[in-house]
Short mmCIF file of C-alpha atoms (C1' of nucleotides) in Angstrom, two decimals:
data_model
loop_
_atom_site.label_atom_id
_atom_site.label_comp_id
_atom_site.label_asym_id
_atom_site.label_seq_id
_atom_site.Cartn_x
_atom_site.Cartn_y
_atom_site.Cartn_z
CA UNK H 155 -44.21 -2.73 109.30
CA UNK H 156 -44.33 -2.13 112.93
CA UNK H 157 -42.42 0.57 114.62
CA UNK H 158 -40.18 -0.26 117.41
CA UNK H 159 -39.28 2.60 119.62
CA UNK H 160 -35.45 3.93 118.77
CA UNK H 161 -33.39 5.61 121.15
CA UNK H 162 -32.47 9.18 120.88
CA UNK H 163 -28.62 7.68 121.31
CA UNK H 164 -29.31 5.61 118.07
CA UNK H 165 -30.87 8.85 116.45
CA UNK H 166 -27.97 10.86 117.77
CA UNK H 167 -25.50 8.41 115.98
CA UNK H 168 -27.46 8.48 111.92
CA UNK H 169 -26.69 12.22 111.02
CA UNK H 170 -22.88 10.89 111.47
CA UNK H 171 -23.30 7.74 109.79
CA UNK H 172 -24.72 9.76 107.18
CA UNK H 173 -22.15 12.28 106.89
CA UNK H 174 -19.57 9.37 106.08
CA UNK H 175 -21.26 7.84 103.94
CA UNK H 176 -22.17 10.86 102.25
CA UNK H 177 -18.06 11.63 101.78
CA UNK H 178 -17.35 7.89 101.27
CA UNK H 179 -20.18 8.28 98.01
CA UNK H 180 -18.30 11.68 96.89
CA UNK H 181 -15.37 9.59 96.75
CA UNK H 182 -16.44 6.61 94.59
CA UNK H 183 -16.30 4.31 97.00
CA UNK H 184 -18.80 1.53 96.20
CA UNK H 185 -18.97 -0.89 99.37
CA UNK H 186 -18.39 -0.77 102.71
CA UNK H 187 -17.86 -3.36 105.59
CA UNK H 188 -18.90 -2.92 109.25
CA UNK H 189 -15.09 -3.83 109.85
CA UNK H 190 -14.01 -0.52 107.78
CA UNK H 191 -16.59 1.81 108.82
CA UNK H 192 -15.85 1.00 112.36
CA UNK H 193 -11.92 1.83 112.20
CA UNK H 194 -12.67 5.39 109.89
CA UNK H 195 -15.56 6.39 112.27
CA UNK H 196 -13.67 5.32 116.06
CA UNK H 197 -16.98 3.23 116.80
CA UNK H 198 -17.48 -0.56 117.26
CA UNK H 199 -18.05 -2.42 114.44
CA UNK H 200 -20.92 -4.04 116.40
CA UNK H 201 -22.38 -0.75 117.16
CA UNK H 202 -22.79 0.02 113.60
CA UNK H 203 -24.72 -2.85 113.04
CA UNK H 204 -26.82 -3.13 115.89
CA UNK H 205 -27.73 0.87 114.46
CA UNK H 206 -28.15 0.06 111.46
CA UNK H 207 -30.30 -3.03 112.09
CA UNK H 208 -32.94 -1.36 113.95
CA UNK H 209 -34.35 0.07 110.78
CA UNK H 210 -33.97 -3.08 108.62
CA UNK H 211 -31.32 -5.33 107.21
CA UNK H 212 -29.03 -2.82 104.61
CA UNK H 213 -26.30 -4.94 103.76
CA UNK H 214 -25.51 -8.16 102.52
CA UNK H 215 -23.41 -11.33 104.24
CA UNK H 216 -20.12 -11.75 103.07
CA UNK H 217 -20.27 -8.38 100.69
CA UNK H 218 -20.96 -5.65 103.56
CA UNK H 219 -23.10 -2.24 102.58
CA UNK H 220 -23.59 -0.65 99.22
CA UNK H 221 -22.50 3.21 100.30
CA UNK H 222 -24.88 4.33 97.62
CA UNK H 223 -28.17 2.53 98.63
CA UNK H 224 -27.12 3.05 102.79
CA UNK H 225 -26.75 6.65 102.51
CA UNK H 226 -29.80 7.05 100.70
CA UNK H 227 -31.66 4.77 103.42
CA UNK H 228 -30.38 6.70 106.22
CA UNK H 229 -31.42 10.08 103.97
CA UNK H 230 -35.02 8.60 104.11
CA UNK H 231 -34.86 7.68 107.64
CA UNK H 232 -33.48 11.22 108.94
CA UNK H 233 -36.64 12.09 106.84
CA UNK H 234 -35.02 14.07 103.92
CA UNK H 235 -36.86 12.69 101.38
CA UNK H 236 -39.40 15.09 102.32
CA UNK H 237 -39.80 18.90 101.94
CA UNK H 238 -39.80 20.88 105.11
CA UNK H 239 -40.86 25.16 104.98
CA UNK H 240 -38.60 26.48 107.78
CA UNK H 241 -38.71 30.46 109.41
CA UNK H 242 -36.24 31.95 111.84
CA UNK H 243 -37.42 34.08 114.40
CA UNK H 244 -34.69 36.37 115.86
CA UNK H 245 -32.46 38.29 112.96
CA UNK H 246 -29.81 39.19 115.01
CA UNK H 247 -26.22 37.80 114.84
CA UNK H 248 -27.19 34.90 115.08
CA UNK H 249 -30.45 34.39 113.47
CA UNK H 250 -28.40 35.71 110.09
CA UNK H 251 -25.21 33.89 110.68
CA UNK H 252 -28.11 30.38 110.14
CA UNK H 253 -29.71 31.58 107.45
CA UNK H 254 -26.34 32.19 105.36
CA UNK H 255 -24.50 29.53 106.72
CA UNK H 256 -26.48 26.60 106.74
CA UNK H 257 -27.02 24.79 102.93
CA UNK H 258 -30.58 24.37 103.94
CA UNK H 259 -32.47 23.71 100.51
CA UNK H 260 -29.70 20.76 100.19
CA UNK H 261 -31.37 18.61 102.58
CA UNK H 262 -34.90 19.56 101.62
CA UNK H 263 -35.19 22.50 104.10
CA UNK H 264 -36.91 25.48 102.18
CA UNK H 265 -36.09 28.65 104.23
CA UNK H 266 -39.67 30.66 104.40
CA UNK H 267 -39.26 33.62 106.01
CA UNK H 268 -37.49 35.37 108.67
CA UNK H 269 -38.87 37.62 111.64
CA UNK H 270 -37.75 40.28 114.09
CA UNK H 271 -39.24 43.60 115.97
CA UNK H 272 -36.32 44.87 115.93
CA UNK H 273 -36.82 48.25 113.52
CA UNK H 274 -33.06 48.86 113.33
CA UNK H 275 -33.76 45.31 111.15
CA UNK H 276 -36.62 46.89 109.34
CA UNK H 277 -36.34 46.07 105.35
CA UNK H 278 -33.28 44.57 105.59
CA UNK H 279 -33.35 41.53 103.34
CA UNK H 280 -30.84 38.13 104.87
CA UNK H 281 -30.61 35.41 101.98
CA UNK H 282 -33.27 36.89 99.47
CA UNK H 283 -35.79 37.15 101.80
CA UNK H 284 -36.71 40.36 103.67
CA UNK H 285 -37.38 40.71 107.20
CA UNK H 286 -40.69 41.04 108.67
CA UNK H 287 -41.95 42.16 111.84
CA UNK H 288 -43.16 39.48 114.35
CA UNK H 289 -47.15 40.34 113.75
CA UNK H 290 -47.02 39.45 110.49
CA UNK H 291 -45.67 35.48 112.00
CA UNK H 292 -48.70 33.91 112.86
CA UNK H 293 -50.27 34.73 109.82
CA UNK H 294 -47.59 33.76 108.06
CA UNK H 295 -47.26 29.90 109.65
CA UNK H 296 -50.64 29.28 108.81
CA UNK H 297 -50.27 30.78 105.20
CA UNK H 298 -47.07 28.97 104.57
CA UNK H 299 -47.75 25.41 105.89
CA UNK H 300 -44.43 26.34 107.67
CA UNK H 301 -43.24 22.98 110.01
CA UNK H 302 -40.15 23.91 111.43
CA UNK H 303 -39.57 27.09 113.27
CA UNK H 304 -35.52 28.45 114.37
CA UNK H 305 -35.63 29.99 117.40
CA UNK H 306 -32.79 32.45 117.54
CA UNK H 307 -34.11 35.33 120.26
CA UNK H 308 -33.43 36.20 123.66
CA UNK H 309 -34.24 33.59 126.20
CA UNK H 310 -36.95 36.27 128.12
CA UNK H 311 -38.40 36.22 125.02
CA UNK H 312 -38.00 32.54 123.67
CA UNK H 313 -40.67 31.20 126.18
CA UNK H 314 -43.65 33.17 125.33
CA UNK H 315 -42.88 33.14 121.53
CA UNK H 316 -42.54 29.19 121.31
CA UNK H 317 -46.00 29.35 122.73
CA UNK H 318 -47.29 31.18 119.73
CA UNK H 319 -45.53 29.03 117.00
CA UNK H 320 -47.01 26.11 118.66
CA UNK H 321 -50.72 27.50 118.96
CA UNK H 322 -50.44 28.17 115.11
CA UNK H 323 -49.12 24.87 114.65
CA UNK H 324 -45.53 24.75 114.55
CA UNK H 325 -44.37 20.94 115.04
CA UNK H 326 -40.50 21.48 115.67
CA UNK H 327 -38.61 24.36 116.90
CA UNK H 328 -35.02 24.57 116.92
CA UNK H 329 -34.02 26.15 119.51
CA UNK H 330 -31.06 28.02 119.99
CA UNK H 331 -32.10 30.32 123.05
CA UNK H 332 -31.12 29.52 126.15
CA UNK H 333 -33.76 28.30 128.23
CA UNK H 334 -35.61 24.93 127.92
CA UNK H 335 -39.16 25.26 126.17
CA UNK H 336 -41.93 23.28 127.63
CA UNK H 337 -44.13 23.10 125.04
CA UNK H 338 -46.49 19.69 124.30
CA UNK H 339 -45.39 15.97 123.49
CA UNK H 340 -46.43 16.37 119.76
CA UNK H 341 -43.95 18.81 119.24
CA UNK H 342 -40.48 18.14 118.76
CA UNK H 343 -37.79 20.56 120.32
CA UNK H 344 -34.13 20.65 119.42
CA UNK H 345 -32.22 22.48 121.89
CA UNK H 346 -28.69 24.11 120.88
CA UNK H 347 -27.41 25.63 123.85
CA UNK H 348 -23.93 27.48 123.23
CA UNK H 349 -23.20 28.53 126.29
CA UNK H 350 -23.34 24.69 127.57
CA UNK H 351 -21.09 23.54 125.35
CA UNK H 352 -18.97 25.91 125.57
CA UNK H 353 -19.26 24.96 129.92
CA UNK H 354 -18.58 21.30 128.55
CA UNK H 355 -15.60 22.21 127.10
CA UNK H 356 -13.97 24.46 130.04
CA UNK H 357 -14.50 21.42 132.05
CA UNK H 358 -12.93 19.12 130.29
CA UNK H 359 -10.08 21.61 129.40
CA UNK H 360 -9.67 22.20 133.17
CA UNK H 361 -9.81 18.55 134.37
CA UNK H 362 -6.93 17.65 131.53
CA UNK H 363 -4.78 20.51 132.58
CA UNK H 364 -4.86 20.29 136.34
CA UNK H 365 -2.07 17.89 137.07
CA UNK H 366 -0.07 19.36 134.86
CA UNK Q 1469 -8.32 14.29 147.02
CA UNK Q 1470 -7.30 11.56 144.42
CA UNK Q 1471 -9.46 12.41 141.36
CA UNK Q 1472 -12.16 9.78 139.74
CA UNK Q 1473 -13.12 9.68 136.41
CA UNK Q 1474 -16.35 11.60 136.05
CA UNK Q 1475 -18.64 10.05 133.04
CA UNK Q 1476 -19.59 12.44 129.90
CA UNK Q 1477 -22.56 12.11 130.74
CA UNK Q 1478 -22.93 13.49 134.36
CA UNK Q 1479 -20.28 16.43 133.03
CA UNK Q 1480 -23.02 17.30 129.91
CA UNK Q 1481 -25.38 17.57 132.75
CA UNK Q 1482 -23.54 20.54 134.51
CA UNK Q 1483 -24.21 23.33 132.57
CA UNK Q 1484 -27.97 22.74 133.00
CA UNK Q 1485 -27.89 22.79 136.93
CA UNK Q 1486 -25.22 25.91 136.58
CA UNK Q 1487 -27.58 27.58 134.30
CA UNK Q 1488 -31.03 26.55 136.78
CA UNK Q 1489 -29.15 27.58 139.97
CA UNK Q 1490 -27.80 30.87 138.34
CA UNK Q 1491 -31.74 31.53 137.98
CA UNK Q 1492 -32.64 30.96 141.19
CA UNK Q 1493 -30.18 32.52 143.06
CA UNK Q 1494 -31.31 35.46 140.78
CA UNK Q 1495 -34.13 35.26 141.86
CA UNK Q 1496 -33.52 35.71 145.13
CA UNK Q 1497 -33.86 31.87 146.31
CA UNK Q 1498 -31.83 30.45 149.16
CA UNK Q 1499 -31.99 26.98 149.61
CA UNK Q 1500 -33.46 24.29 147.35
CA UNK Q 1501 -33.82 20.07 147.75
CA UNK Q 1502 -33.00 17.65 145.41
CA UNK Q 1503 -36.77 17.25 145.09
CA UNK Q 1504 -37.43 20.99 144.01
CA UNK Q 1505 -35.15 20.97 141.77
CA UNK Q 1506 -35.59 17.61 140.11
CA UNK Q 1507 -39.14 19.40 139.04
CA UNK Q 1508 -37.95 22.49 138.09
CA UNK Q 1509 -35.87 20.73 135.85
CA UNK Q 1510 -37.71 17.42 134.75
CA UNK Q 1511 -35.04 14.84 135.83
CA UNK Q 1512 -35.14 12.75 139.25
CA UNK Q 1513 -33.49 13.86 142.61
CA UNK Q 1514 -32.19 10.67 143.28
CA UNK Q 1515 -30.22 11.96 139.32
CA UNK Q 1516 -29.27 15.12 140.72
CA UNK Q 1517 -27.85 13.40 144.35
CA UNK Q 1518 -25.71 10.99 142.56
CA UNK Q 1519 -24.75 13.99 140.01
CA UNK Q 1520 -23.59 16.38 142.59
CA UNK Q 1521 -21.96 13.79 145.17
CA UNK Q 1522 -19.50 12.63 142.07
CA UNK Q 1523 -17.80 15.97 143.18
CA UNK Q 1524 -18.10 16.28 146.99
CA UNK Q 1525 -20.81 16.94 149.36
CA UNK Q 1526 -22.47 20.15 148.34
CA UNK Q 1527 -25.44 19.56 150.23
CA UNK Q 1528 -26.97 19.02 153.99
CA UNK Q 1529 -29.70 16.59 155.47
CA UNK Q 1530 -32.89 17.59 156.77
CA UNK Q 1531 -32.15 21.07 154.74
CA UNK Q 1532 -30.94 20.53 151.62
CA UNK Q 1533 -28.78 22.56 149.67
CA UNK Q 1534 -27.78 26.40 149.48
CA UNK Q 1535 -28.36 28.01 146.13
CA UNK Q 1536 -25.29 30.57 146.04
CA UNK Q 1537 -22.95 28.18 147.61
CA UNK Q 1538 -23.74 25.39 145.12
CA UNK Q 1539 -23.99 27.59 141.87
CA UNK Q 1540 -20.37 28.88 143.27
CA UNK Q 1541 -19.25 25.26 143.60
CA UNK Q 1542 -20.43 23.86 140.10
CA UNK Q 1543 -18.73 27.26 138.81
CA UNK Q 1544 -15.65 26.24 140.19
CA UNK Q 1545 -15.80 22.68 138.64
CA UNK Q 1546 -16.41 23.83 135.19
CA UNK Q 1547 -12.93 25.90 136.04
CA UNK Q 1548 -15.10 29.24 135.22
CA UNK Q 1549 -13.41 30.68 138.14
CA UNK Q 1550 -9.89 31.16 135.75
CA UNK Q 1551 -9.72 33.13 132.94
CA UNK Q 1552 -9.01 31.50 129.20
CA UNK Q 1553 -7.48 32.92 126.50
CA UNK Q 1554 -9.81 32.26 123.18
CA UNK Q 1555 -9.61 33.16 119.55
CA UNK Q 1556 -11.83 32.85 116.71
CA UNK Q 1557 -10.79 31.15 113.03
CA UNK Q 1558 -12.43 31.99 110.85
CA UNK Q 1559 -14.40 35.45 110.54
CA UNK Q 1560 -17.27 34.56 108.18
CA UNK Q 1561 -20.98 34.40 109.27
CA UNK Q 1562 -20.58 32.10 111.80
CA UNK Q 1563 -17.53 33.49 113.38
CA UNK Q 1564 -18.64 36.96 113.60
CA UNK Q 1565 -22.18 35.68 115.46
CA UNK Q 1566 -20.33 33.57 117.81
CA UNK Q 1567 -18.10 36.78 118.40
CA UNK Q 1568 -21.30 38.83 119.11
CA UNK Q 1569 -23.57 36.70 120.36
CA UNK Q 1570 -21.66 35.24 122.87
CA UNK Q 1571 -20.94 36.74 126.20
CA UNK Q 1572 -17.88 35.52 126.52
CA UNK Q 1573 -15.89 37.87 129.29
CA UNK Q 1574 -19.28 37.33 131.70
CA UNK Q 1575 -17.74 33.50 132.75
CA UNK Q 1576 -13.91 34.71 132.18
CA UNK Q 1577 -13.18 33.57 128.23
CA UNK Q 1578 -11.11 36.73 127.21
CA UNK Q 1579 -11.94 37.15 123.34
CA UNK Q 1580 -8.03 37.83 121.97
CA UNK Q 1581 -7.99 37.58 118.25
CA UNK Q 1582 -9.99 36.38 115.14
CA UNK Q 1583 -8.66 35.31 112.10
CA UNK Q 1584 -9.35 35.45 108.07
CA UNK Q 1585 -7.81 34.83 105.31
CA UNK Q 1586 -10.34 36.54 102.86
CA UNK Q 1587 -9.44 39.78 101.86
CA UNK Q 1588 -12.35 41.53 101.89
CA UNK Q 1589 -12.58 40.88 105.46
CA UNK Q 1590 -9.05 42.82 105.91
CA UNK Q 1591 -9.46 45.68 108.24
CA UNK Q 1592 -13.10 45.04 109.14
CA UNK Q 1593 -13.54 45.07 113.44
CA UNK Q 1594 -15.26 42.55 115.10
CA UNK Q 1595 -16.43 42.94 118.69
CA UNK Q 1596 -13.47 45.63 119.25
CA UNK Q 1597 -10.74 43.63 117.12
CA UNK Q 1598 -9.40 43.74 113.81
CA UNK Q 1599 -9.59 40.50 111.81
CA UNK Q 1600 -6.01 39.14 111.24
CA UNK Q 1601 -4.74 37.70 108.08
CA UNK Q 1602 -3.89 33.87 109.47
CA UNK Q 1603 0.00 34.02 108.83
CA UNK Q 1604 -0.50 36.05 112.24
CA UNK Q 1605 -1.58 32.99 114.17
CA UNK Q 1606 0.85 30.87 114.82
CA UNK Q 1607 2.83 33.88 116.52
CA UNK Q 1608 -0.19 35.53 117.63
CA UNK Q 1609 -1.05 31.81 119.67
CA UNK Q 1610 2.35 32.12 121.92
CA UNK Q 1611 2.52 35.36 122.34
CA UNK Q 1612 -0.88 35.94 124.04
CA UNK Q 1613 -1.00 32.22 125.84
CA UNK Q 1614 -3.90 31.77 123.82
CA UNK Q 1615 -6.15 28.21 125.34
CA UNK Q 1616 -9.28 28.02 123.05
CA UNK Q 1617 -9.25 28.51 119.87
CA UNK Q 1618 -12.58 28.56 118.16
CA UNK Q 1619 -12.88 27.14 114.83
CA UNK Q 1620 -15.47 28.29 111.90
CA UNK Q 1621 -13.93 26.97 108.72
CA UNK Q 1622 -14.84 25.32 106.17
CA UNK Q 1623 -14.12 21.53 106.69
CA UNK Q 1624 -12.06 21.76 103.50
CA UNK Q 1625 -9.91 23.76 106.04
CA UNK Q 1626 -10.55 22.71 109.38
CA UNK Q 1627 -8.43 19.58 109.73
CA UNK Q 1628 -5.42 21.31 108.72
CA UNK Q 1629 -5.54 24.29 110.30
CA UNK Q 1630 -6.20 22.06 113.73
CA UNK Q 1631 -3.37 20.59 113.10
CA UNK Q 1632 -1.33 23.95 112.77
CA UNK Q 1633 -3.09 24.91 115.98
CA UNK Q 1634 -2.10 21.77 117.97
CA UNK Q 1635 1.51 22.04 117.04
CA UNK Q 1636 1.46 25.75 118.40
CA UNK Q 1637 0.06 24.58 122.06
CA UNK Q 1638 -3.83 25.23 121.68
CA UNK Q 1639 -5.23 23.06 124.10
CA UNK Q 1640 -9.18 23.26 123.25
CA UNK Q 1641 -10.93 23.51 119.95
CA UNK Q 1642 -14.44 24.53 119.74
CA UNK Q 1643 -14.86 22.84 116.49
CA UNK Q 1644 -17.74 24.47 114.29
CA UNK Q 1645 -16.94 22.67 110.89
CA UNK Q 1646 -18.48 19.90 109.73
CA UNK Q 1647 -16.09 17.27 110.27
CA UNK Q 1648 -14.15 15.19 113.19
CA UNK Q 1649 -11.11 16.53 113.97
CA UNK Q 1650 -8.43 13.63 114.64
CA UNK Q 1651 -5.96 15.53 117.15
CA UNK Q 1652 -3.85 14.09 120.25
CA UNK Q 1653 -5.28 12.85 123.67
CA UNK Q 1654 -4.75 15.56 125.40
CA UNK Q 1655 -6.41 18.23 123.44
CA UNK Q 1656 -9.89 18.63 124.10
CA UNK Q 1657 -12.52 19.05 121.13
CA UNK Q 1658 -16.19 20.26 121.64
CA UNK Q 1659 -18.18 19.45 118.53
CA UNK Q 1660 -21.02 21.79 117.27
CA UNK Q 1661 -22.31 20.20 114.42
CA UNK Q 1662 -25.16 22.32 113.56
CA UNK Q 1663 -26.35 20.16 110.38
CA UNK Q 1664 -26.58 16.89 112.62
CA UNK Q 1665 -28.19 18.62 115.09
CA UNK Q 1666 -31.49 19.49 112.37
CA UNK Q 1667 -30.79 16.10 110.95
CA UNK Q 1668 -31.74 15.07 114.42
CA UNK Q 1669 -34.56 17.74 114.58
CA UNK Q 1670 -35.94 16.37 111.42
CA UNK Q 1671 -36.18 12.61 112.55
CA UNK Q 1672 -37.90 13.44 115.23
CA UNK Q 1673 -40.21 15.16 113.47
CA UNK Q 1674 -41.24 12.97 110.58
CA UNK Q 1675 -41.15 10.11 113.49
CA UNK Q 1676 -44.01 11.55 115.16
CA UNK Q 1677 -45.77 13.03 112.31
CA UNK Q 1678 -45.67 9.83 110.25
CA UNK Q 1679 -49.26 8.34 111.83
CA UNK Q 1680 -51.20 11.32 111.62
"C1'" DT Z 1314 -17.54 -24.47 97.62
"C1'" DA Z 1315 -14.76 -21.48 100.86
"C1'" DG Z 1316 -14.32 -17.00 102.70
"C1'" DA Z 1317 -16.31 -13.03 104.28
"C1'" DT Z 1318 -19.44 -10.45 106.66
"C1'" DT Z 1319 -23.96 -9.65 108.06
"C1'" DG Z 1320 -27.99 -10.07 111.36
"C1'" DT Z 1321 -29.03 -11.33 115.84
"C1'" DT Z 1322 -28.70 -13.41 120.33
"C1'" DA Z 1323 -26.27 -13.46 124.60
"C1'" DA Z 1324 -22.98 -11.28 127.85
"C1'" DT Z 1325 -21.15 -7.26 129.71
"C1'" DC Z 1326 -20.86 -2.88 131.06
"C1'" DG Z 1327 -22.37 1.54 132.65
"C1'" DA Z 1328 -25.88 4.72 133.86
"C1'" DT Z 1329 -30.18 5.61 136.14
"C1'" DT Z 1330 -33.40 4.88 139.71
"C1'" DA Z 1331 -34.97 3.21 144.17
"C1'" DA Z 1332 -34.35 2.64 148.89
"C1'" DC Z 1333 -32.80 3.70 153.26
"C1'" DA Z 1334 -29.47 4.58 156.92
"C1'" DA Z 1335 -27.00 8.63 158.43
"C1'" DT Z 1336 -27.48 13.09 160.14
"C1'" DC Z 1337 -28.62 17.87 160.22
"C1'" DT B 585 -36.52 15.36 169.82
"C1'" DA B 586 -39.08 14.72 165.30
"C1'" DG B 587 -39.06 15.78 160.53
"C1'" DA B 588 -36.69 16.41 156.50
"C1'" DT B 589 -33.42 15.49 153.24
"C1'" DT B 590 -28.95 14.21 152.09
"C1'" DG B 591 -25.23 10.75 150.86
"C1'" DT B 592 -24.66 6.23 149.45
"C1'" DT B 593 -25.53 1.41 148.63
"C1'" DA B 594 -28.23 -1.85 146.12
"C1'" DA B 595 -31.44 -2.92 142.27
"C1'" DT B 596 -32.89 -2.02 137.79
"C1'" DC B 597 -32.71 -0.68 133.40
"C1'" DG B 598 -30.75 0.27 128.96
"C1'" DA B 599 -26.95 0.58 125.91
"C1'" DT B 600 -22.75 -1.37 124.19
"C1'" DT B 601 -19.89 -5.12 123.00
"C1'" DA B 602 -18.86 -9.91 121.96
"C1'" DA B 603 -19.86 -14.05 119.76
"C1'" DC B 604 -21.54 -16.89 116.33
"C1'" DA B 605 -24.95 -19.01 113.36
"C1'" DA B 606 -27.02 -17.70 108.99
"C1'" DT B 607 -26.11 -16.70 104.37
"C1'" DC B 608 -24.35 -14.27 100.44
#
DNA sequence: TAGATTGTTAATCGATTAACAATC
DNA sequence: TAGATTGTTAATCGATTAACAATC
């Protein structure tokens, strides 16, 4: 089949989707309707379909969607079907707070390695894996067939190492520094900026609470 | 000045022209067009124009406009020009990075408290404060006119505890947890879903690596 | 079959871009 | 004054919603 471009605000919508229809399985529940979906998620009920429908037809007239069979579509869509070698770069606060928070190998993430220069850092091990100074990295990429790299370093450093990790053939970063990475078309950034959500939210809390 | 209704999306966009301006003025630059800045920053001027005239006019013909005085001005709109009370539930991984990592006092968040419930947490400091046991909250909240409250839970906790922190006068959540929090109108709620965010990541990716 | 609900087309709404008159 | 660049209106584009025929 084809591929019809999808928009990132279609994209942005299926981790959600997925999320409640992830619960809605854990629950039991069997089948759901546009109509239902629609008043549990706060979205149109047209919305959900128009989504849905850009990937294919999942449901059936006059029955709705099978939880079961949607959630695993939308699994294979977000591409979780697949297995993905992951490294963080930066073991500070941060970079250790994602590697023990996040359920990674759940979704098909297998957490590779984890780098800093840092010697204070030196031998320190952060979910079973030790840490390794950042020479060692590029070696370690190409070694590793490693796709995905987490970006959790300062943001005067963040530039020049997303540079390396795509020369040695890094396809997504993650990036939680704060500074926008111009690397290539082919390779997919992911930008979590804190600090601009954080901004978001001060406006919005200051906008609310001013005629008040 | 009566107030319009400023779209989400223009209001995401602020951070990003706080955090570019904040660089230039930095670095030591003056003035700047709407042409300059839409390629520094890979969006159009004509984007930028409409952006910045939603709050006033910030800018002057034939010259364009002044780096310190706009950065000042956007400052002022995301209300970092007050000071907000914020506090952090939830003292795990997550919690304790964000408590670190962010530099909060630098755009006038005062870090107040940070909560726990698990007791080998008790006693432990975090960025100058002791973790509290969260039977302290709900006092803690009113007597320290706390705004923000910062939430890394669990989602088995989160919607609860939201709940507890909307009844006690916490105007903004900086929700962390996996889950949609279903408080009042007028409490703001700034989701960081980290998990959709690689869900997103990992479309992307297997989008534009599926025809090579 | 009758009722329900999808898939899809058409209508609306809002956001982005282009154009240009105003003006520094 | 002439050149530059904003502020703002108008045109375009894309995303959301509504409507309904198809069909289970």
């Amino acid at each position: 089949m084809e591929e019809k471009e999808i928009s990132q605000a279609v994209i942005g919508r299926l981790p959600r989707y997925f999320r409640y229809l992830g619960e809605l399985r854990d629950k039991g529940v069997e089948r759901i309707s546009s109509q239902e979906l629609s008043k549990l998620m706060k979205v149109t009920a047209s919305q959900i379909r128009q989504d849905f429908n850009n990937f294919g037809g999942f449901g059936q007239q006059g029955y709705g969607y099978n939880v079961n069979y949607l959630y695993d579509e939308i699994g294979k869509i977000l591409g979780l079907d697949k297995a993905h070698h992951l490294i963080i770069i930066g073991s500070g606060n941060l970079g250790q707070a994602i590697a023990n928070y996040m359920n990674f190998e759940r979704r098909g993430f297998i957490f590779k390695g984890i780098f800093d220069n840092n010697p204070a850092l030196k031998g320190k091990v952060v979910r079973g894996l030790e840490i390794q100074p950042m020479e060692n990295m590029e070696a370690f990429i190409k070694d590793n067939d490693v796709d995905i790299a987490v970006l959790t370093i300062p943001k005067t450093a963040a530039v020049s190492v997303a540079e390396v990790l795509v020369k040695n053939g890094i396809k997504a970063i993650w990036n939680f520094a704060h500074c926008d990475l111009n690397v290539g078309d082919d390779v997919v950034v992911e930008n979590v900026h804190l600090t601009d959500s954080l901004l978001k939210l001060s406006y919005n809390f200051n906008c609310k609470n001013k005629n008040s």
